[in-house]
Coordinates of C-alpha atoms in Angstrom, one line a residue:
M1 CA 67.6 234.1 -20.8
V2 CA 66.4 231.6 -18.3
S3 CA 63.2 232.6 -16.6
S4 CA 62.9 232.9 -12.8
T5 CA 60.3 230.1 -12.7
Q6 CA 63.0 227.7 -13.9
Y7 CA 65.3 228.8 -11.1
G8 CA 62.8 228.4 -8.3
P9 CA 61.2 230.9 -6.0
H10 CA 64.4 231.8 -4.0
T11 CA 66.9 231.5 -6.8
W12 CA 69.0 234.4 -8.2
E13 CA 71.9 235.0 -10.6
L14 CA 75.4 235.6 -9.3
L15 CA 78.1 236.9 -11.6
L16 CA 81.5 235.1 -11.1
T17 CA 84.8 236.1 -12.7
V18 CA 87.5 233.4 -13.1
D19 CA 91.1 234.8 -12.9
H20 CA 93.0 232.5 -15.3
Q21 CA 95.4 232.8 -18.3
L22 CA 93.7 230.3 -20.6
E23 CA 93.2 231.4 -24.1
G24 CA 89.8 230.9 -25.7
V25 CA 88.1 230.2 -22.4
K26 CA 85.6 232.8 -21.1
N27 CA 86.2 234.2 -17.7
E28 CA 82.7 235.3 -16.6
F29 CA 79.9 233.0 -15.6
K30 CA 76.4 233.7 -14.3
L31 CA 75.2 230.9 -12.1
P32 CA 71.8 230.4 -10.5
V33 CA 72.2 230.2 -6.7
T34 CA 70.2 230.3 -3.5
G35 CA 71.1 232.0 -0.2
D36 CA 71.5 228.6 1.6
L37 CA 74.2 227.5 -0.9
H38 CA 77.5 227.2 1.0
V39 CA 80.7 228.7 -0.5
G40 CA 82.3 225.3 -1.1
G41 CA 79.2 224.2 -3.1
L42 CA 79.5 227.4 -5.2
M43 CA 83.1 226.6 -5.9
L44 CA 82.2 223.1 -7.1
K45 CA 79.3 224.4 -9.2
L46 CA 81.7 226.9 -10.9
V47 CA 84.4 224.4 -11.6
E48 CA 81.8 222.1 -13.2
E49 CA 80.6 225.0 -15.3
I50 CA 84.2 225.9 -16.5
K51 CA 84.7 222.3 -17.7
I52 CA 88.5 222.4 -17.6
A53 CA 90.5 219.7 -15.9
Q54 CA 93.2 221.3 -13.7
D55 CA 94.2 221.7 -10.1
W56 CA 91.8 224.3 -8.6
S57 CA 92.8 223.7 -5.0
D58 CA 94.6 227.0 -4.6
Y59 CA 91.7 229.0 -5.9
A60 CA 89.3 230.9 -3.6
F61 CA 86.7 233.7 -3.9
W62 CA 87.7 237.3 -3.5
W63 CA 84.9 239.7 -2.9
E64 CA 86.0 242.9 -4.7
Q65 CA 83.5 245.4 -3.1
K66 CA 84.1 244.2 0.5
K67 CA 87.9 243.7 0.0
C68 CA 87.8 240.3 1.7
W69 CA 88.3 236.6 1.1
L70 CA 85.5 234.0 1.4
L71 CA 87.7 231.3 3.0
K72 CA 85.1 229.6 5.2
T73 CA 83.7 227.2 2.7
H74 CA 81.1 225.8 5.1
W75 CA 79.4 229.3 5.4
T76 CA 76.3 229.9 3.3
L77 CA 76.0 232.9 1.0
D78 CA 73.4 234.4 3.3
K79 CA 75.8 234.2 6.3
C80 CA 78.6 235.8 4.2
G81 CA 76.2 238.5 3.2
V82 CA 76.6 237.8 -0.6
Q83 CA 73.7 239.1 -2.7
A84 CA 73.0 239.5 -6.4
D85 CA 75.1 242.7 -6.7
A86 CA 78.3 241.0 -5.3
K87 CA 81.3 240.7 -7.6
L88 CA 83.2 237.6 -6.7
I89 CA 86.5 236.8 -8.4
F90 CA 87.7 233.1 -8.4
T91 CA 91.5 233.6 -8.1
T92 CA 94.6 231.9 -6.8
Q93 CA 95.5 232.6 -3.2
H94 CA 99.3 232.4 -3.9
K95 CA 100.7 235.1 -6.1
M96 CA 104.1 236.4 -7.1
L97 CA 105.6 239.1 -4.8
R98 CA 108.9 241.0 -5.0
L99 CA 110.6 241.5 -1.7
R100 CA 113.5 243.9 -1.1
L101 CA 115.8 242.5 1.6
P102 CA 117.8 244.6 4.0
N103 CA 120.9 244.1 1.9
M104 CA 119.2 245.7 -1.1
K105 CA 118.8 242.3 -2.8
T106 CA 115.4 241.7 -4.3
V107 CA 113.8 238.2 -4.3
R108 CA 110.7 237.2 -6.3
L109 CA 108.7 234.4 -4.8
K110 CA 105.2 233.1 -4.4
V111 CA 103.4 234.2 -1.3
S112 CA 99.9 233.6 0.2
F113 CA 97.8 236.7 -0.5
S114 CA 94.9 235.2 1.6
S115 CA 96.8 234.5 4.9
M116 CA 97.3 237.1 7.6
V117 CA 100.5 239.0 7.2
F118 CA 101.9 237.4 10.4
R119 CA 101.5 233.9 8.9
A120 CA 102.7 235.1 5.4
V121 CA 105.9 236.5 6.9
S122 CA 106.5 233.2 8.8
D123 CA 106.3 231.3 5.6
I124 CA 108.5 233.7 3.8
C125 CA 111.2 233.4 6.5
K126 CA 111.1 229.6 6.2
M127 CA 111.7 230.0 2.5
L128 CA 114.6 232.4 3.1
N129 CA 116.1 230.4 6.0
I130 CA 115.6 233.4 8.4
R131 CA 114.9 232.6 12.0
R132 CA 112.6 234.3 14.4
S133 CA 110.0 235.5 11.8
E134 CA 108.0 237.2 14.6
E135 CA 110.7 239.9 14.7
L136 CA 110.1 240.8 11.1
S137 CA 107.3 242.2 9.0
L138 CA 106.5 243.7 5.6
L139 CA 106.8 247.4 5.0
K140 CA 105.2 249.3 2.1
Q141 CA 107.4 252.2 0.9
S142 CA 105.8 255.6 1.9
E143 CA 104.8 258.0 -0.8
G144 CA 107.3 260.6 0.4
T145 CA 110.3 258.3 -0.2
L146 CA 109.0 257.2 -3.6
K147 CA 108.5 260.8 -4.8
K148 CA 112.1 261.6 -3.9
K149 CA 113.3 258.6 -5.8
K150 CA 111.3 259.5 -8.9
K151 CA 112.9 263.0 -8.9
K152 CA 116.4 261.4 -8.8
D153 CA 115.5 259.0 -11.6
K154 CA 114.6 261.9 -13.9
N155 CA 118.0 263.4 -13.5
S156 CA 119.9 260.1 -14.0
K157 CA 120.9 259.1 -17.4
E158 CA 120.6 255.4 -17.1
P159 CA 118.3 253.8 -14.4
A160 CA 120.0 251.2 -12.3
T161 CA 119.1 247.7 -13.3
E162 CA 117.6 245.7 -10.4
D163 CA 119.2 242.4 -9.4
I164 CA 116.3 240.1 -8.7
L165 CA 116.7 236.5 -7.4
N166 CA 113.8 234.5 -8.8
L167 CA 112.5 231.9 -6.4
S168 CA 109.2 231.4 -8.2
N169 CA 109.5 227.6 -8.3
S170 CA 109.5 227.4 -4.5
P171 CA 106.0 228.3 -3.3
V172 CA 105.6 229.2 0.4
S173 CA 102.4 228.8 2.3
S174 CA 100.9 227.1 5.3
G175 CA 99.3 224.6 2.9
L176 CA 102.2 224.0 0.5
P177 CA 105.5 222.3 1.2
A178 CA 108.3 224.7 1.8
N179 CA 112.0 224.6 2.6
P180 CA 112.1 223.9 6.4
G181 CA 114.7 226.6 6.9
L182 CA 118.0 226.5 8.8
Y183 CA 116.1 226.4 12.1
S184 CA 112.6 225.1 11.7
K185 CA 110.5 224.0 14.7
T186 CA 112.1 220.6 14.6
M187 CA 115.6 222.3 14.8
T188 CA 116.9 220.4 11.7
P189 CA 119.8 222.4 10.2
T190 CA 120.9 222.6 6.6
Y191 CA 124.5 221.4 5.9
D192 CA 127.1 222.1 3.4
P193 CA 127.3 218.8 1.3
V194 CA 131.1 219.2 1.0
S195 CA 132.3 220.2 4.5
G196 CA 129.3 219.1 6.5
S197 CA 129.2 222.4 8.4
P198 CA 125.9 224.2 8.9
A199 CA 124.9 226.5 6.0
S200 CA 124.3 230.2 6.6
S201 CA 120.8 231.3 7.4
T202 CA 121.1 234.0 4.8
I203 CA 122.2 231.7 2.0
T204 CA 119.7 233.1 -0.5
W205 CA 120.8 236.7 -0.1
F206 CA 124.1 236.2 -1.9
S207 CA 123.5 233.9 -4.9
D208 CA 121.5 233.6 -8.0
G209 CA 120.4 229.9 -8.2
S210 CA 117.5 228.1 -6.5
L211 CA 117.9 227.1 -2.8
N212 CA 118.7 223.5 -3.6
E213 CA 121.4 224.5 -6.0
Q214 CA 123.4 226.8 -3.7
N215 CA 127.1 226.6 -3.4
C216 CA 127.6 226.8 0.3
S217 CA 131.3 227.6 0.0
I218 CA 130.6 231.2 -1.1
L219 CA 129.4 231.8 2.5
A220 CA 133.0 231.8 3.7
L221 CA 133.2 235.4 2.5
S222 CA 131.1 238.2 3.9
H223 CA 128.7 240.0 1.6
P224 CA 130.4 242.9 -0.2
T225 CA 129.4 246.4 0.7
C226 CA 126.8 248.3 -1.3
S227 CA 128.1 250.5 -4.1
P228 CA 127.8 254.3 -3.8
E229 CA 125.2 254.2 -6.6
M230 CA 123.1 251.8 -4.6
L231 CA 123.5 253.8 -1.4
A232 CA 122.4 256.9 -3.3
E233 CA 119.1 255.2 -4.2
M234 CA 118.3 254.5 -0.5
Y235 CA 116.1 256.9 1.2
Q236 CA 118.1 258.7 4.0
P237 CA 116.0 260.5 6.6
R238 CA 117.5 263.7 7.9
T239 CA 115.0 264.6 10.6
L240 CA 112.7 262.9 13.1
A241 CA 109.8 263.8 10.8
D242 CA 111.6 261.9 8.0
K243 CA 112.2 258.9 10.2
A244 CA 108.5 258.9 11.1
K245 CA 107.6 258.6 7.4
L246 CA 109.5 255.3 7.2
N247 CA 107.3 253.7 9.8
A248 CA 104.0 254.7 8.3
G249 CA 104.0 251.8 5.8
W250 CA 104.0 248.8 8.1
L251 CA 101.3 246.4 7.0
D252 CA 98.6 245.2 9.4
S253 CA 99.7 241.8 10.7
S254 CA 96.1 240.7 11.3
R255 CA 95.0 241.2 7.7
S256 CA 96.0 239.6 4.4
L257 CA 98.0 241.3 1.7
M258 CA 95.1 241.5 -0.7
E259 CA 92.9 243.2 2.0
Q260 CA 95.6 245.9 2.3
G261 CA 95.7 246.7 -1.4
V262 CA 98.9 244.7 -2.3
L263 CA 98.7 243.4 -5.8
E264 CA 100.6 240.6 -7.7
E265 CA 104.2 241.6 -8.6
D266 CA 104.1 244.5 -6.2
Q267 CA 107.3 245.2 -4.2
L268 CA 107.4 245.3 -0.4
L269 CA 110.3 245.6 2.0
L270 CA 111.1 242.7 4.4
R271 CA 112.5 244.4 7.5
F272 CA 113.0 243.8 11.2
K273 CA 110.1 245.5 12.9
Y274 CA 110.8 244.6 16.6
Y275 CA 114.2 245.3 17.9
T276 CA 114.2 242.6 20.6
F277 CA 116.4 239.8 19.4
F278 CA 115.7 236.5 21.2
D279 CA 119.0 234.6 21.0
L280 CA 122.0 236.7 19.8
N281 CA 124.5 234.4 21.5
P282 CA 127.1 232.6 19.5
K283 CA 127.7 230.1 22.3
Y284 CA 124.1 229.2 22.1
H285 CA 124.2 228.7 18.4
V286 CA 127.4 226.7 18.4
S287 CA 126.3 224.4 21.2
K288 CA 122.9 223.8 19.6
L289 CA 124.4 223.0 16.2
S290 CA 126.9 220.7 17.7
L291 CA 124.2 218.8 19.5
S292 CA 122.1 218.4 16.4
S293 CA 124.9 217.7 14.0
E294 CA 124.7 214.4 12.2
T295 CA 128.5 214.0 12.4
Q296 CA 128.4 213.4 16.2
D297 CA 127.5 209.9 17.4
S298 CA 126.9 211.0 21.0
T299 CA 126.5 214.1 23.2
C300 CA 128.5 214.5 26.3
E301 CA 126.8 215.6 29.5
S302 CA 128.9 218.8 29.8
E303 CA 127.6 220.0 26.4
V304 CA 124.0 219.7 27.6
D305 CA 124.8 221.6 30.8
E306 CA 126.5 224.3 28.6
V307 CA 123.4 224.7 26.5
E308 CA 121.2 224.9 29.5
A309 CA 123.4 227.6 31.0
A310 CA 123.4 229.6 27.8
L311 CA 119.6 229.3 27.6
S312 CA 119.3 230.5 31.2
N313 CA 121.4 233.6 30.3
L314 CA 119.1 234.3 27.4
E315 CA 116.0 234.0 29.5
V316 CA 117.4 236.5 32.0
T317 CA 118.3 239.0 29.2
L318 CA 114.7 239.1 28.0
E319 CA 112.9 242.3 29.0
G320 CA 109.8 241.4 30.9
G321 CA 110.6 237.7 30.7
S322 CA 110.5 235.3 33.5
K323 CA 113.1 236.0 36.2
S324 CA 115.9 233.6 36.9
N325 CA 116.1 231.8 40.2
I326 CA 119.9 231.7 40.2
L327 CA 121.4 231.8 43.7
E328 CA 123.3 235.0 43.1
D329 CA 120.0 236.9 42.4
I330 CA 118.6 236.2 45.9
T331 CA 121.7 236.9 48.0
D332 CA 122.7 240.3 49.4
I333 CA 122.5 243.0 46.6
P334 CA 125.9 244.4 46.0
K335 CA 126.6 248.1 45.9
L336 CA 129.0 250.6 44.2
A337 CA 130.7 253.4 46.1
D338 CA 133.2 255.9 44.7
Y339 CA 134.0 259.5 44.1
L340 CA 132.4 260.8 41.0
K341 CA 131.8 264.3 39.5
L342 CA 128.2 265.6 39.4
V343 CA 127.4 268.0 36.6
R344 CA 124.1 269.9 36.6
P345 CA 123.2 272.1 33.7
K346 CA 122.3 275.7 34.6
K347 CA 121.0 278.7 32.7
L348 CA 123.2 280.6 30.2
A349 CA 124.8 277.2 29.2
L350 CA 126.8 277.2 32.5
K351 CA 127.5 273.9 34.3
A352 CA 128.1 273.3 38.0
I353 CA 130.7 270.6 38.5
K354 CA 131.3 269.2 42.0
T355 CA 132.9 266.0 43.3
Y356 CA 130.7 263.9 45.7
W357 CA 130.9 260.4 47.3
F358 CA 128.3 258.3 45.4
V359 CA 126.7 255.1 46.6
F360 CA 124.7 252.9 44.2
R361 CA 122.4 250.5 45.9
D362 CA 119.4 248.6 44.6
T363 CA 118.1 250.9 41.7
S364 CA 119.0 254.2 43.4
I365 CA 122.0 256.5 43.6
S366 CA 122.7 258.6 46.7
Y367 CA 125.5 261.1 46.9
F368 CA 127.2 262.7 49.9
K369 CA 129.6 265.5 50.4
S370 CA 132.4 263.1 51.5
K371 CA 133.0 259.5 52.2
E372 CA 133.0 260.2 55.9
S373 CA 129.5 261.6 55.8
A374 CA 128.0 258.6 54.0
Q375 CA 126.5 257.3 57.3
G376 CA 124.2 260.3 57.5
E377 CA 121.5 261.7 55.2
P378 CA 122.5 262.1 51.5
V379 CA 122.5 265.4 49.7
E380 CA 120.1 263.8 47.2
K381 CA 118.8 260.3 46.3
L382 CA 118.0 259.5 42.7
N383 CA 115.7 256.7 41.8
L384 CA 116.8 255.4 38.3
K385 CA 113.9 253.1 37.6
G386 CA 112.3 254.1 34.3
C387 CA 115.0 256.7 33.5
E388 CA 116.9 257.2 30.3
V389 CA 120.6 256.4 30.3
V390 CA 122.7 258.0 27.6
P391 CA 126.4 257.5 27.2
D392 CA 128.5 260.7 26.9
V393 CA 131.9 259.3 26.0
N394 CA 135.0 260.5 24.1
V395 CA 137.7 257.9 24.5
A396 CA 140.4 260.0 22.9
A397 CA 139.7 263.0 25.2
K398 CA 139.4 260.6 28.2
K399 CA 135.9 261.8 28.8
F400 CA 133.6 259.1 30.4
G401 CA 130.2 260.6 31.2
I402 CA 126.8 259.2 31.9
K403 CA 123.7 261.3 31.2
L404 CA 120.6 260.4 33.2
L405 CA 117.2 261.7 32.3
I406 CA 115.0 260.9 35.3
P407 CA 111.3 261.2 35.0
V408 CA 109.6 263.8 37.2
A409 CA 106.1 265.2 37.4
D410 CA 106.7 268.0 34.9
G411 CA 109.1 266.3 32.5
M412 CA 112.7 265.0 32.8
N413 CA 115.4 265.9 35.3
E414 CA 118.9 265.9 33.7
V415 CA 121.9 264.7 35.7
Y416 CA 125.4 264.1 34.4
L417 CA 127.9 261.8 36.1
R418 CA 131.6 261.8 35.1
C419 CA 133.9 258.9 35.8
D420 CA 137.7 258.9 35.9
N421 CA 138.5 255.9 33.8
E422 CA 137.1 253.1 31.6
D423 CA 136.7 250.5 34.3
Q424 CA 134.8 252.9 36.6
Y425 CA 132.6 254.0 33.8
A426 CA 131.8 250.5 32.7
R427 CA 130.7 249.4 36.3
W428 CA 128.6 252.5 36.9
M429 CA 127.1 252.6 33.4
A430 CA 126.1 248.9 33.6
A431 CA 124.5 249.5 37.0
C432 CA 122.5 252.5 35.6
V433 CA 121.3 250.6 32.6
L434 CA 120.0 247.7 34.7
A435 CA 118.5 250.1 37.3
S436 CA 116.6 251.8 34.5
K437 CA 114.9 248.5 33.8
G438 CA 114.2 247.8 37.4
R439 CA 117.1 245.4 38.0
T440 CA 119.9 245.4 40.4
M441 CA 123.6 244.5 40.3
A442 CA 122.7 241.1 41.7
D443 CA 121.1 240.3 38.4
S444 CA 123.2 237.7 36.4
S445 CA 123.3 240.1 33.4
Y446 CA 125.4 242.7 35.3
Q447 CA 128.8 241.3 34.6
P448 CA 128.1 240.6 30.9
E449 CA 126.8 244.2 30.6
V450 CA 130.1 245.5 32.1
Q451 CA 132.1 243.4 29.6
K452 CA 130.0 244.6 26.7
I453 CA 130.6 248.2 27.6
L454 CA 134.4 247.6 28.0
S455 CA 134.4 245.9 24.6
F456 CA 132.6 248.9 23.1
L457 CA 135.1 251.3 24.6
Q458 CA 137.9 249.2 23.2
M459 CA 136.4 249.5 19.7
K460 CA 136.4 253.2 20.1
N461 CA 140.0 253.3 21.3
W462 CA 141.8 254.0 18.0
T463 CA 144.9 251.8 18.3
M464 CA 146.6 250.6 15.2
C465 CA 149.9 249.7 13.7
S466 CA 152.0 252.5 12.3
Q467 CA 152.2 250.9 8.9
A468 CA 148.4 251.0 8.3
A469 CA 148.2 254.5 9.6
S470 CA 151.0 255.8 7.4
E471 CA 149.8 254.2 4.2
P472 CA 146.0 254.6 4.0
E473 CA 146.3 255.7 0.3
N474 CA 147.5 252.2 -0.6
V475 CA 144.3 250.6 0.6
D476 CA 141.6 250.1 -2.1
M477 CA 138.6 251.3 -0.2
K478 CA 135.6 253.5 -0.8
P479 CA 135.0 255.1 2.7
E480 CA 131.6 256.5 1.6
C481 CA 130.3 253.0 1.6
F482 CA 131.1 252.6 5.3
V483 CA 130.0 255.9 6.9
S484 CA 127.0 258.1 6.8
P485 CA 126.9 261.1 4.4
R486 CA 127.4 263.6 7.2
Y487 CA 130.9 262.3 7.8
T488 CA 131.8 262.2 4.1
K489 CA 131.0 266.0 4.1
K490 CA 133.0 266.6 7.2
F491 CA 136.2 264.6 6.5
K492 CA 138.4 263.9 3.5
S493 CA 138.5 260.5 2.0
K494 CA 142.1 259.8 3.3
Q495 CA 141.0 260.7 6.9
L496 CA 138.0 258.4 6.8
T497 CA 140.1 255.6 5.4
A498 CA 142.6 256.0 8.2
R499 CA 139.9 256.0 10.8
I500 CA 138.3 252.9 9.3
L501 CA 141.6 251.1 9.3
E502 CA 142.1 252.0 12.9
A503 CA 138.7 250.6 13.9
H504 CA 139.4 247.5 11.9
Q505 CA 142.5 246.7 13.9
N506 CA 140.3 246.1 17.0
V507 CA 138.3 243.4 15.3
S508 CA 140.8 242.0 12.7
Q509 CA 141.7 239.1 14.9
M510 CA 138.1 238.0 15.6
S511 CA 136.1 235.4 13.8
L512 CA 133.4 236.6 11.4
V513 CA 130.6 235.6 13.8
E514 CA 132.3 237.3 16.8
A515 CA 133.0 240.5 14.8
K516 CA 129.3 240.7 13.6
L517 CA 128.1 240.1 17.2
R518 CA 130.4 242.8 18.4
F519 CA 129.0 245.2 15.8
I520 CA 125.5 244.4 16.9
Q521 CA 126.4 245.0 20.5
A522 CA 127.9 248.4 19.6
W523 CA 124.7 249.2 17.7
Q524 CA 122.6 248.2 20.7
S525 CA 124.6 250.5 22.9
L526 CA 123.7 253.6 20.9
P527 CA 121.1 255.8 22.7
E528 CA 118.6 255.7 19.8
F529 CA 118.8 251.9 19.2
G530 CA 115.5 250.3 18.5
L531 CA 113.4 253.5 18.5
S532 CA 110.6 253.8 15.9
Y533 CA 109.3 257.3 15.5
Y534 CA 105.8 258.6 15.0
I535 CA 104.3 262.1 14.9
V536 CA 101.5 262.4 17.4
R537 CA 99.3 265.0 19.2
F538 CA 98.9 264.3 22.9
K539 CA 95.6 265.0 24.5
G540 CA 95.5 268.6 25.8
S541 CA 98.6 269.7 23.8
K542 CA 98.5 272.4 21.2
K543 CA 101.6 271.2 19.3
D544 CA 102.8 268.0 17.6
D545 CA 105.4 265.8 19.3
V546 CA 107.4 262.8 18.3
L547 CA 106.7 259.5 20.0
G548 CA 109.5 257.0 20.1
V549 CA 108.5 253.4 20.6
S550 CA 111.1 250.9 21.8
Y551 CA 111.1 247.4 23.1
N552 CA 110.6 248.4 26.7
R553 CA 109.4 252.0 26.8
L554 CA 107.6 255.0 25.1
I555 CA 109.4 258.3 24.8
R556 CA 107.8 261.7 24.2
I557 CA 110.3 263.8 22.2
D558 CA 110.3 267.5 21.3
M559 CA 110.1 267.6 17.6
A560 CA 112.1 270.9 17.3
T561 CA 115.1 270.0 19.5
G562 CA 115.0 266.2 19.5
D563 CA 115.3 266.2 23.3
P564 CA 113.3 263.6 25.3
I565 CA 110.5 265.1 27.4
T566 CA 109.0 262.1 29.3
T567 CA 109.6 258.3 29.3
W568 CA 107.0 255.6 30.2
R569 CA 108.1 252.0 30.8
F570 CA 106.1 249.1 29.6
S571 CA 106.8 247.4 32.9
N572 CA 104.8 250.1 34.6
M573 CA 101.9 249.9 32.2
K574 CA 98.6 248.7 33.5
Q575 CA 96.5 248.7 30.3
W576 CA 96.0 250.3 27.0
N577 CA 93.1 250.7 24.6
V578 CA 92.2 252.3 21.3
N579 CA 89.1 254.4 20.6
W580 CA 88.7 253.4 16.9
E581 CA 86.1 256.1 16.2
I582 CA 88.4 259.0 17.0
R583 CA 91.6 257.0 16.4
Q584 CA 93.0 257.7 19.8
V585 CA 95.4 255.5 21.8
A586 CA 95.0 255.7 25.6
I587 CA 97.5 254.1 28.1
E588 CA 97.4 253.8 31.9
F589 CA 100.5 253.4 34.0
D590 CA 101.2 252.9 37.7
Q591 CA 100.8 255.8 40.2
N592 CA 97.7 257.1 38.4
V593 CA 99.6 258.2 35.3
S594 CA 97.7 258.1 32.1
I595 CA 98.3 259.5 28.6
A596 CA 96.3 259.7 25.3
F597 CA 97.3 260.7 21.9
T598 CA 96.3 260.6 18.2
C599 CA 98.8 259.5 15.6
L600 CA 99.3 262.0 12.7
S601 CA 102.0 260.3 10.6
A602 CA 100.5 256.8 10.5
D603 CA 97.4 254.8 11.4
C604 CA 97.0 254.4 15.2
K605 CA 96.7 250.6 14.5
I606 CA 100.5 250.6 13.8
I607 CA 101.4 251.9 17.2
H608 CA 98.8 249.7 18.9
E609 CA 100.4 246.7 17.1
Y610 CA 103.9 247.8 18.2
I611 CA 102.9 247.9 21.9
G612 CA 101.1 244.6 21.7
G613 CA 103.9 243.1 19.6
Y614 CA 106.7 244.0 22.1
I615 CA 104.6 242.6 25.0
F616 CA 104.1 239.4 23.0
L617 CA 107.8 239.0 22.3
S618 CA 108.6 239.4 26.0
T619 CA 106.7 236.2 26.7
R620 CA 109.0 234.1 24.6
S621 CA 110.8 231.4 26.5
K622 CA 112.9 228.3 25.8
D623 CA 110.2 226.3 27.6
H624 CA 107.8 227.0 24.8
N625 CA 109.8 224.7 22.5
E626 CA 110.2 227.5 19.9
T627 CA 106.5 227.4 19.0
L628 CA 104.7 230.7 18.7
D629 CA 101.3 231.4 20.2
E630 CA 99.8 233.1 17.1
E631 CA 96.4 233.4 18.8
L632 CA 98.0 235.4 21.7
F633 CA 99.8 237.7 19.2
H634 CA 96.5 238.6 17.4
K635 CA 94.7 239.1 20.8
L636 CA 97.4 241.7 21.8
T637 CA 97.7 243.4 18.4
G638 CA 94.4 242.9 16.6
G639 CA 92.1 245.8 16.0
Q640 CA 88.4 246.1 17.2
E641 CA 87.2 248.0 14.2

């Protein structure tokens, strides 16, 4: 034992643990230190004491009691607050992590456990050739879903073997070299060495070798559907409360994996967190790839113009993004005028249906008793800004309805409009959707919205050849892999197969990219698209409600019925803040509207990050040269705890 006089008057012993796998080498060291010794000096002193020649550059100190990294090597021990009772572990910053991808494939790769999750996800996406990493995040499976899986595993005879793609030899971090990805910041694509065509951005999802050994020709075929056994393993929420459980496990983007209790070899889910996709436009992708392709010697001027036009369309479609200065947007605003049926729900489930002359101008609908009386005062004028627009369509029954939930002081005012045909429905539905976002029909996104609705109706229009309809039993298909469980209980297998074949006829002549884009557009047209649910208690309320968070609005939903009660648009939001002591989120909107709630199904930091994250994503623009303002993201989403 060395006496204190040999250390000096201000010297004390610090216990350091080295996390290594070397046999015959001790892993605990007691070093004499002083409070003015900086962290970097402590690392140097420890390495000299270990006396092993190896690369220690990836090692850093982890403070076990405080659950934090000591990464600022120029800070002194006094400034860090390290005292003699501190337990510091000298361990690697990059560790192995298992990631479950959306297609149920699991990859095993080395990830930075010391970087903020936002940066770690960015590095992971570079490794996996996934673009727009800011739209994804890491999700920890909630305890409720894991318990249900364990019960199922007890009843099963043989547990399903997990297919893991090992990418352990390809480390990802901000400090280590990584695969630049299909679309890196320099926009350098990866090409098939045989055909010269761009490789798919999901190349690692379908194969078993390392990235540099992939056979790109396998990407000509789409990924096979999940087996019924694999689908049975997936957690399937039945109620809004079940859906709220899924969103409780999102990791804090402003903290590291280690700080949030994630250990080496743990399994996390890589999922899309924010449902605001920046550039889902095949024309944009094709043009950009053709411009950057090494097989082209020159770029014609028309291609450049085409790319600029596509980028302009993308900018307009961004919710909350910078508005276009296209000439059509500053001319006279067009209007719609036609006879429609107005349906108002009444008590005892009765409905009053009357035909009126409707005029759609700006973001409002006015209706009159007849076309001749349109010059006078309307029966009623409905302002659609901030309302909910829900399709009520049955193509087979020739029913084309639009359900409008218009915010009023005491809740939502329900109004139903019924159109006569598909064309009329598409024009009025597109106008209602834009008006709910504060846009008019003069906006350049109006016509594309009309076409998208018509395409969606065409997919629902079951037209098929008689041969496919008469012989569904000859098709080798497992319909339960394509539809939700509620339909497998409602219909027989042959009926489902016939309906699937009918739907396939509408997309069978499309290219793979076009068919996938059509599928995404149909998904985006669903009323509940992009909603993340949380169980909350609003200030002044005596019962729990469900809060739906979307890319452009918040929705208060009745937990018992699932009906929306009130909608608040982000575009009308003035400010929001979090009281971290009582874990309460408070938001102020225009017209002196304010709300406050506590989150019961998850930490309030998750909802706070959702709101700030969606606002951050709305600032993206082609002018930013595809670089992300990470500092702005953390300002909008970081906590003040």
